[in-house]
Tab-separated table of C-alpha atoms and ligand atoms in Angstrom:
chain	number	residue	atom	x	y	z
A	1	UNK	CA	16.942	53.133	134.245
A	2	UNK	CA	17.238	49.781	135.814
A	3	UNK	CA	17.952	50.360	139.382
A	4	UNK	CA	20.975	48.587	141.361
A	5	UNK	CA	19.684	45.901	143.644
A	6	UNK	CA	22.232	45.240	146.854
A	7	UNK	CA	22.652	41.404	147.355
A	8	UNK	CA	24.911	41.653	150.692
A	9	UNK	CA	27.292	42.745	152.310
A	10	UNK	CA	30.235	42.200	154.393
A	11	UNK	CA	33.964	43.591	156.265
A	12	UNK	CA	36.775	42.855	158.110
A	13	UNK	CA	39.066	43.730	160.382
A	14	UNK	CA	40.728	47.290	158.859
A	15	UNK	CA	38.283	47.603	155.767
A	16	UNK	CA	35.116	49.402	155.533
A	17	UNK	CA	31.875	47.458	154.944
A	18	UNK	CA	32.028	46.051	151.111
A	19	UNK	CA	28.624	46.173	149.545
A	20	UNK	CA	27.752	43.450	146.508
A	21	UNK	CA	24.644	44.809	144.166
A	22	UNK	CA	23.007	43.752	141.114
A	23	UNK	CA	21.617	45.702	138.364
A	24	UNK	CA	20.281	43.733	134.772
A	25	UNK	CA	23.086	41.050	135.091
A	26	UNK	CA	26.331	43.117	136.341
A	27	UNK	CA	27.731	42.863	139.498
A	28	UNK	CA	29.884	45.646	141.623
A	29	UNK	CA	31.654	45.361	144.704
A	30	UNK	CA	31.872	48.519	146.112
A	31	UNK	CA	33.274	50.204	149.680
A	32	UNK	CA	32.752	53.186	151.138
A	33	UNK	CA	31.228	54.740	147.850
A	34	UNK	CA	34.155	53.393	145.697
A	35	UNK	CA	34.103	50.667	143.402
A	36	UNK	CA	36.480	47.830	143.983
A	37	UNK	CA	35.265	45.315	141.008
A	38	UNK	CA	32.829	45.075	138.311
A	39	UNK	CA	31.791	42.293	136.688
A	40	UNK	CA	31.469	44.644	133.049
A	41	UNK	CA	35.734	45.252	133.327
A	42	UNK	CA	37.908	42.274	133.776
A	43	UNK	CA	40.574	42.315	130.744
A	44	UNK	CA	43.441	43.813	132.966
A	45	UNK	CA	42.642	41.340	136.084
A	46	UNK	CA	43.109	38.779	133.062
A	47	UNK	CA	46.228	40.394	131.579
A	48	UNK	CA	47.720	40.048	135.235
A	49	UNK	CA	47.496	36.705	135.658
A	50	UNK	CA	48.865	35.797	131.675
A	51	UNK	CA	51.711	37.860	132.453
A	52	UNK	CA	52.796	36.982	135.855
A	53	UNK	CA	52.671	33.115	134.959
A	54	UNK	CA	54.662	33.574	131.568
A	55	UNK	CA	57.757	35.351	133.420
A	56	UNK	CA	57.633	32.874	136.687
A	57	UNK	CA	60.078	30.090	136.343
A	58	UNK	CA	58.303	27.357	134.876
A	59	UNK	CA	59.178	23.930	137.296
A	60	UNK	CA	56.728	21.073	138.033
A	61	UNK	CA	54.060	21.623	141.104
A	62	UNK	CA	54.275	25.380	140.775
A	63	UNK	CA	52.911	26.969	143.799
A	64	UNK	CA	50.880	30.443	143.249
A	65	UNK	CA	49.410	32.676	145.640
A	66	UNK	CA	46.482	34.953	144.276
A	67	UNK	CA	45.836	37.493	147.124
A	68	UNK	CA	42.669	39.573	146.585
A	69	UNK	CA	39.793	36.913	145.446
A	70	UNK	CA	37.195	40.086	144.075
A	71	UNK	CA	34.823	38.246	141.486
A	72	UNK	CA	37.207	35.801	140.945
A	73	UNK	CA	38.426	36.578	137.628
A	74	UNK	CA	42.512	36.748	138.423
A	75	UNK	CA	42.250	33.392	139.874
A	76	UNK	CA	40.508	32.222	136.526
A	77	UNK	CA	42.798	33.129	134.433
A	78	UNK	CA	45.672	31.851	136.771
A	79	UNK	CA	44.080	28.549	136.329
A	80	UNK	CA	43.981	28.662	132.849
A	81	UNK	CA	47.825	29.715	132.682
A	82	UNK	CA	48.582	27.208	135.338
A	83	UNK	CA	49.321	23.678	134.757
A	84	UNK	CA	47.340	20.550	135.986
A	85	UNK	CA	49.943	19.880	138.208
A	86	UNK	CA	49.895	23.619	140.123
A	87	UNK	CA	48.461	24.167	143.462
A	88	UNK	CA	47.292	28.166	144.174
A	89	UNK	CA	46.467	29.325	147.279
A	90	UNK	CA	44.015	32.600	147.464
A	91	UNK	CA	44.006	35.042	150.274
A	92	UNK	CA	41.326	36.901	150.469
A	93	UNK	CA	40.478	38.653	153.460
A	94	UNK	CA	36.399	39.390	153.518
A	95	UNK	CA	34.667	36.291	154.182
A	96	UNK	CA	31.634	37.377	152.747
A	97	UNK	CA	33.787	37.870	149.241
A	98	UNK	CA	34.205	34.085	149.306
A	99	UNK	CA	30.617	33.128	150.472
A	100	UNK	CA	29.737	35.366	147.289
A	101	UNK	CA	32.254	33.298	145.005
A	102	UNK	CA	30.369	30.506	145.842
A	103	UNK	CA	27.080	31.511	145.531
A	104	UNK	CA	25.619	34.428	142.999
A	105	UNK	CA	28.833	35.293	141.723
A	106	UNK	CA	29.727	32.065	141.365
A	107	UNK	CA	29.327	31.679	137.398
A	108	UNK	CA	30.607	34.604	136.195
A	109	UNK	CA	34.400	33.408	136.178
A	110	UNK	CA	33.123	29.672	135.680
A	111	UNK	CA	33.525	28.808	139.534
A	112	UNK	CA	37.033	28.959	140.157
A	113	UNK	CA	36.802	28.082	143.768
A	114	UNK	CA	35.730	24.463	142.709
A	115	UNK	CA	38.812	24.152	140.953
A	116	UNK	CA	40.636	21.183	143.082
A	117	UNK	CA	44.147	23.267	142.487
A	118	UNK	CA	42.174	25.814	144.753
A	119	UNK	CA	42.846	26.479	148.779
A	120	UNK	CA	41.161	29.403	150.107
A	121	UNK	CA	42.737	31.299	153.096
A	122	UNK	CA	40.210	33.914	154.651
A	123	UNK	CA	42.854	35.667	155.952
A	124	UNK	CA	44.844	39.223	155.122
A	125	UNK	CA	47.332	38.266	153.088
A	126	UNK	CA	50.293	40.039	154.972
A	127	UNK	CA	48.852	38.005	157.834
A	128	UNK	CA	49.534	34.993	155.636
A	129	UNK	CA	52.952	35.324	154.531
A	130	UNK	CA	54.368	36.288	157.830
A	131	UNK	CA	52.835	32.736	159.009
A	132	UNK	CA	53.876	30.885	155.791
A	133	UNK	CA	57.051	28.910	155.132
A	134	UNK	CA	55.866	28.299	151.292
A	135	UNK	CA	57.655	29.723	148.980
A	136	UNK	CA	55.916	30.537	146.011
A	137	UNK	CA	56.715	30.659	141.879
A	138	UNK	CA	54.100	33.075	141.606
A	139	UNK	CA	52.714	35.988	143.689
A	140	UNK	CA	49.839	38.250	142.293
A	141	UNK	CA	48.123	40.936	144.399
A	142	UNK	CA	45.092	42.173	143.618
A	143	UNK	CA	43.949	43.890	146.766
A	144	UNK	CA	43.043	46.928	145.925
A	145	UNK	CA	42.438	49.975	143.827
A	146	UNK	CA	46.427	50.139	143.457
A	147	UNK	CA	49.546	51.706	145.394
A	148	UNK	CA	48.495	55.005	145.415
A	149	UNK	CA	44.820	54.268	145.629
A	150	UNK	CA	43.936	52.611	148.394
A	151	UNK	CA	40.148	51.662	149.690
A	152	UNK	CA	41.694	50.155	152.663
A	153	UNK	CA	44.335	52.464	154.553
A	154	UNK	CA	46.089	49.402	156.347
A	155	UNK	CA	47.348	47.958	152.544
A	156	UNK	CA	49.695	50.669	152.539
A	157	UNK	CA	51.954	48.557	154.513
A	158	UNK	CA	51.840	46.156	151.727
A	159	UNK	CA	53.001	48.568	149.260
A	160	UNK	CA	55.989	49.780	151.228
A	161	UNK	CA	59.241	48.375	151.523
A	162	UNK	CA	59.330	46.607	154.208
A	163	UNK	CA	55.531	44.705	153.048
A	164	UNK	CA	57.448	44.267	149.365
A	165	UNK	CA	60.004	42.564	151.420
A	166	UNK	CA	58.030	40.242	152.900
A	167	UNK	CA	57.032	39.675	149.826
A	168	UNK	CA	59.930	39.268	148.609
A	169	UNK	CA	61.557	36.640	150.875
A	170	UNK	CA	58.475	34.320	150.411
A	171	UNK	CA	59.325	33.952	146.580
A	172	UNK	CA	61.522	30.925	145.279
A	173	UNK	CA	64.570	32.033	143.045
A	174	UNK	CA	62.870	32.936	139.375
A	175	UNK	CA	59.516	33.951	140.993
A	176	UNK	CA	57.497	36.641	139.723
A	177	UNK	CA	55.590	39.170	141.669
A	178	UNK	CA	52.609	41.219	140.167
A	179	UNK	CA	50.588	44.710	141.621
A	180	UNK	CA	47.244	45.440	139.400
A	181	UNK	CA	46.624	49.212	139.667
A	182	UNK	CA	44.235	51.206	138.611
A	183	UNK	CA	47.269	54.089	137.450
A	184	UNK	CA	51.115	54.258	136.612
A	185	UNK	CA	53.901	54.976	139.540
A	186	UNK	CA	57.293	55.331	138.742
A	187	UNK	CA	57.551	55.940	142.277
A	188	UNK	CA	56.162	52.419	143.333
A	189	UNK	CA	58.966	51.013	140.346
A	190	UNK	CA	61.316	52.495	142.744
A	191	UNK	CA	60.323	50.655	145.990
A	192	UNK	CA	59.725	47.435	144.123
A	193	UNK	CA	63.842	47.700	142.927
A	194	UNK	CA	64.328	48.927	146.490
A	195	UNK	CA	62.639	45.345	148.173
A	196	UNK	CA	64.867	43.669	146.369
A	197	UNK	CA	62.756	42.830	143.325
A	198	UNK	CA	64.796	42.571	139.691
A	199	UNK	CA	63.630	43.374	136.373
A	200	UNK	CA	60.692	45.425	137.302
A	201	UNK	CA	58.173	46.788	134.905
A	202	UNK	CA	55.290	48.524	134.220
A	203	UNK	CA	52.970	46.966	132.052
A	204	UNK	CA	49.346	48.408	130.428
A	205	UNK	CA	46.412	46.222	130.169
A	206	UNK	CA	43.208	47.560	128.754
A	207	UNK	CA	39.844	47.075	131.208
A	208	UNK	CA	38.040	45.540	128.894
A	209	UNK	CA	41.005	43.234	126.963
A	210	UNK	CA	39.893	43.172	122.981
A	211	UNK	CA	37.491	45.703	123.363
A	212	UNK	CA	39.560	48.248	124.853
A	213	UNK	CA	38.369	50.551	127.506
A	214	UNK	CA	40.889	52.314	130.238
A	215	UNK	CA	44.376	51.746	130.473
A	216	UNK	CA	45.625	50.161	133.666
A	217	UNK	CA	48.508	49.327	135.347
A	218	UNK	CA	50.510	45.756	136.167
A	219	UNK	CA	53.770	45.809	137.572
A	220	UNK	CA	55.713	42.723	137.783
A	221	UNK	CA	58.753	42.478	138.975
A	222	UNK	CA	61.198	39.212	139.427
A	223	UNK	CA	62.682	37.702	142.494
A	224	UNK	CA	66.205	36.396	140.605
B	301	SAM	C1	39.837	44.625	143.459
B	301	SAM	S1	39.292	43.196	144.284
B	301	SAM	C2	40.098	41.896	143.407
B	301	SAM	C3	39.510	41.658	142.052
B	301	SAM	C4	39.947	40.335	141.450
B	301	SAM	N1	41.284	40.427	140.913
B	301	SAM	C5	39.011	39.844	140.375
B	301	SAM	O1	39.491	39.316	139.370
B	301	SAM	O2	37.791	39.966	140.516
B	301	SAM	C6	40.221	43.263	145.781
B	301	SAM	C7	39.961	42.114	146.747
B	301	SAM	O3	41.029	42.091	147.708
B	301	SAM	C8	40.500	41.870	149.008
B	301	SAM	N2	41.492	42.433	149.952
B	301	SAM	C9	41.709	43.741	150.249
B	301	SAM	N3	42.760	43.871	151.077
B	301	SAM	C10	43.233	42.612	151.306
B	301	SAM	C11	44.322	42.095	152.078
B	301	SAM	N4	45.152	42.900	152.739
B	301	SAM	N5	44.496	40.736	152.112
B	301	SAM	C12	43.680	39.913	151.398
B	301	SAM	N6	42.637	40.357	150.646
B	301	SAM	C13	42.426	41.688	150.592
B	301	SAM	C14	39.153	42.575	148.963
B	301	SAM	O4	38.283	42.106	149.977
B	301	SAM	C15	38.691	42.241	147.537
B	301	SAM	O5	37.995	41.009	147.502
């Protein structure tokens, strides 16, 4: 068997250290033992970003924020959904996640980061919105292994009420908000309704899109 080859690694403030290997072409980010991303799964980061840009309110200059920036795939398929005229803003809070993006991962989501619609913030996104007066169309967090599996103990903040809020008040009238996860929560349908969110829903989206694979989860909810 082919073994893994680590290519770097990095952390920030609150997270453990995320390691990037290599093994025969695919890529995992993994921390503290755990897998975060892998470059052989991407259908449901996909499925996120379709969804979440069909039920915002279409207007011209959209503005989208793509927190999590993993191998880059969610912001790919943002892009595609996105038109010319949209700018989207990615918070992503390991700086050596965005060196990466640049460099060997670069290719496998055909370099979204050179998109010119593209800001990067290195920043945690919670960080970001409290200093923000944007308000976005579009809101997608990928930032982890879901509500109720978390890699990074500090994101539970994000998940609560009071981080939904926030999320919440930095969303124009007809936005739409997205959580991937890697399972279903009726419970985190609750606190979504509870931070004020409308319409919210639990979607499935297969891991590997066509060709199947596990089941997960993408709540999206509506800011009316
Ligand atoms: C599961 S990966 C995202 C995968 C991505 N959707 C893709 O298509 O490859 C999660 C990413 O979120 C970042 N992250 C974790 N917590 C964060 C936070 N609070 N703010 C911003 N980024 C965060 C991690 O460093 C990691 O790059």
């Amino acid at each position: 068997m082919i073994p893994w080859r680590r290519l770097g690694e990095g952390r920030a403030d609150g997270s453990g250290t995320l390691v990037l290997a290599e093994r025969d072409g695919e890529y995992s980010i993994c921390v503290g033992g755990q897998e975060l991303m892998s470059s052989r799964a991407h259908g449901s980061e996909e499925a996120m970003a379709q969804l979440t840009l069909a039920a915002a309110a279409p207007r011209d200059g959209m503005r989208i924020l793509v927190a999590g920036l993993g191998m880059g795939f969610t912001l790919r398929a943002t892009l595609d959904a996105a038109r010319p005229d949209a700018a989207v803003v990615v918070a992503e809070l390991v700086p050596a996640v965005v060196e990466w993006n640049r460099g060997p991962l670069a290719e496998l989501a055909a370099r979204p980061l050179a998109d010119p619609r593209v800001t990067v913030e290195t920043v945690e996104v919670g960080r970001l919105l409290r200093s923000t007066r944007t308000r976005f169309d579009a809101i997608l967090f990928d930032i982890d292994n879901g509500p109720a599996a978390l890699t990074r103990p500090a994101n539970q903040l994000l998940y609560g009420v009071q981080g939904l809020g926030l999320v919440r008040g930095a969303l124009r009238t007809g936005g739409a908000f997205s959580v991937w996860s890697a399972s279903a929560s009726p419970e985190f349908e609750r606190t979504l309704a509870r931070a004020g969110f409308s319409d919210v829903a639990a979607h499935r989206a297969a891991a590997r899109g066509a060709a199947g694979g596990p089941a997960h989860t993408i709540f999206l909810a509506l800011a009316r």
